[in-house]
């Protein structure tokens, strides 16, 4: 009885998914129009929830005459996984279709594109506590008024091998807390049995008397 009601609902869900997957800009088609620089040095190790990152970006001068950024309405500054931290982790994989891409999961900032200033735009960000231990780079996307990616820039090269930095997640500190609590529970087990043996011996010597 309920199936006839469910079927259109399921079809509707499928249609939604198909539509969502059908669209989406391909990263390989995006021009690299932005120059992006971030404060971490190659190989630097930063602590999530504590250390700060400064990101600067500007339109590459070669593109200034073309007026390509007239389309730019918004920029999104993102933190992205380097290839070494994507191995065997499907949930971080790089897909050319940006709707499905999982490379840049952390949004540092979303803001209007400032076309008036030819100077660099910049921001200061305290690394979020939800950022896990991994190797990263920074990428900035430019969006048009339809909210589609139309340009980008990143701190690393095309192969994503240079200027990578490491962030240590907050859970790294949890691990040392876990070690402490495991030590405590091991200690209490030992203490319990120790107490038990002492009591037993006491009882034995009492019953001898
Ligand atoms: C700016 O863009 C031009 C053309 O794509 C490129 O050759 C040049 O290397 C870029 N400049 C920088 C600093 O990346
Ligand atoms: C913007 O930053 C780039 C690279 O970091 C630098 O080459 C350029 O001179 C800067 N431009 C201004 C106007 O500060």
GROMACS .gro file of C-alpha atoms in nm, residues 50-133:
model
   84
   50UNK     CA    1   4.661   2.783   1.835
   51UNK     CA    2   4.880   2.890   1.546
   52UNK     CA    3   4.780   3.151   1.292
   53UNK     CA    4   4.815   3.160   0.915
   54UNK     CA    5   4.828   3.478   0.708
   55UNK     CA    6   4.706   3.444   0.350
   56UNK     CA    7   4.759   3.709   0.080
   57UNK     CA    8   4.620   3.710  -0.271
   58UNK     CA    9   4.608   3.937  -0.572
   59UNK     CA   10   4.526   3.920  -0.940
   60UNK     CA   11   4.828   3.811  -1.145
   61UNK     CA   12   4.936   4.127  -1.329
   62UNK     CA   13   4.935   3.939  -1.660
   63UNK     CA   14   4.557   3.918  -1.630
   64UNK     CA   15   4.491   4.274  -1.516
   65UNK     CA   16   4.471   4.415  -1.869
   66UNK     CA   17   4.226   4.142  -1.978
   67UNK     CA   18   3.968   4.251  -1.720
   68UNK     CA   19   3.900   3.886  -1.641
   69UNK     CA   20   3.820   3.978  -1.283
   70UNK     CA   21   3.520   4.190  -1.385
   71UNK     CA   22   3.330   3.864  -1.342
   72UNK     CA   23   3.467   3.804  -0.996
   73UNK     CA   24   3.213   3.863  -0.721
   74UNK     CA   25   3.342   3.653  -0.436
   75UNK     CA   26   3.650   3.466  -0.325
   76UNK     CA   27   3.675   3.161  -0.106
   77UNK     CA   28   4.002   3.094   0.076
   78UNK     CA   29   4.044   2.725   0.152
   79UNK     CA   30   4.279   2.487   0.326
   80UNK     CA   31   4.351   2.180   0.111
   81UNK     CA   32   4.499   1.834   0.161
   82UNK     CA   33   4.833   1.768  -0.007
   83UNK     CA   34   4.855   1.441  -0.207
   84UNK     CA   35   5.055   1.268   0.070
   85UNK     CA   36   4.759   1.307   0.307
   86UNK     CA   37   4.507   1.179   0.050
   87UNK     CA   38   4.661   0.835  -0.007
   88UNK     CA   39   4.413   0.561   0.091
   89UNK     CA   40   4.163   0.825   0.207
   90UNK     CA   41   3.874   0.833  -0.037
   91UNK     CA   42   3.698   1.095   0.168
   92UNK     CA   43   3.976   1.343   0.082
   93UNK     CA   44   4.014   1.251  -0.284
   94UNK     CA   45   4.072   1.497  -0.565
   95UNK     CA   46   3.801   1.496  -0.836
   96UNK     CA   47   3.815   1.727  -1.136
   97UNK     CA   48   3.446   1.814  -1.091
   98UNK     CA   49   3.456   2.066  -0.810
   99UNK     CA   50   3.115   1.958  -0.680
  100UNK     CA   51   3.268   1.621  -0.592
  101UNK     CA   52   3.618   1.733  -0.510
  102UNK     CA   53   3.725   1.668  -0.151
  103UNK     CA   54   4.067   1.832  -0.165
  104UNK     CA   55   3.980   2.165  -0.006
  105UNK     CA   56   3.747   2.083   0.281
  106UNK     CA   57   3.823   2.372   0.511
  107UNK     CA   58   3.692   2.718   0.436
  108UNK     CA   59   3.918   2.982   0.584
  109UNK     CA   60   3.707   3.270   0.457
  110UNK     CA   61   3.434   3.368   0.212
  111UNK     CA   62   3.433   3.734   0.112
  112UNK     CA   63   3.351   3.978  -0.164
  113UNK     CA   64   3.618   4.017  -0.430
  114UNK     CA   65   3.777   4.357  -0.395
  115UNK     CA   66   3.827   4.470  -0.754
  116UNK     CA   67   3.894   4.831  -0.663
  117UNK     CA   68   4.231   4.763  -0.508
  118UNK     CA   69   4.518   4.644  -0.723
  119UNK     CA   70   4.699   4.572  -0.400
  120UNK     CA   71   4.706   4.244  -0.220
  121UNK     CA   72   4.417   4.130  -0.009
  122UNK     CA   73   4.503   3.944   0.303
  123UNK     CA   74   4.363   3.777   0.611
  124UNK     CA   75   4.479   3.630   0.936
  125UNK     CA   76   4.332   3.302   1.052
  126UNK     CA   77   4.368   3.092   1.365
  127UNK     CA   78   4.371   2.733   1.246
  128UNK     CA   79   4.036   2.574   1.333
  129UNK     CA   80   4.032   2.308   1.608
  130UNK     CA   81   3.852   2.072   1.368
  131UNK     CA   82   4.150   2.057   1.130
  132UNK     CA   83   4.307   1.709   1.156
  133UNK     CA   84   4.676   1.623   1.144
   0.00000   0.00000   0.00000
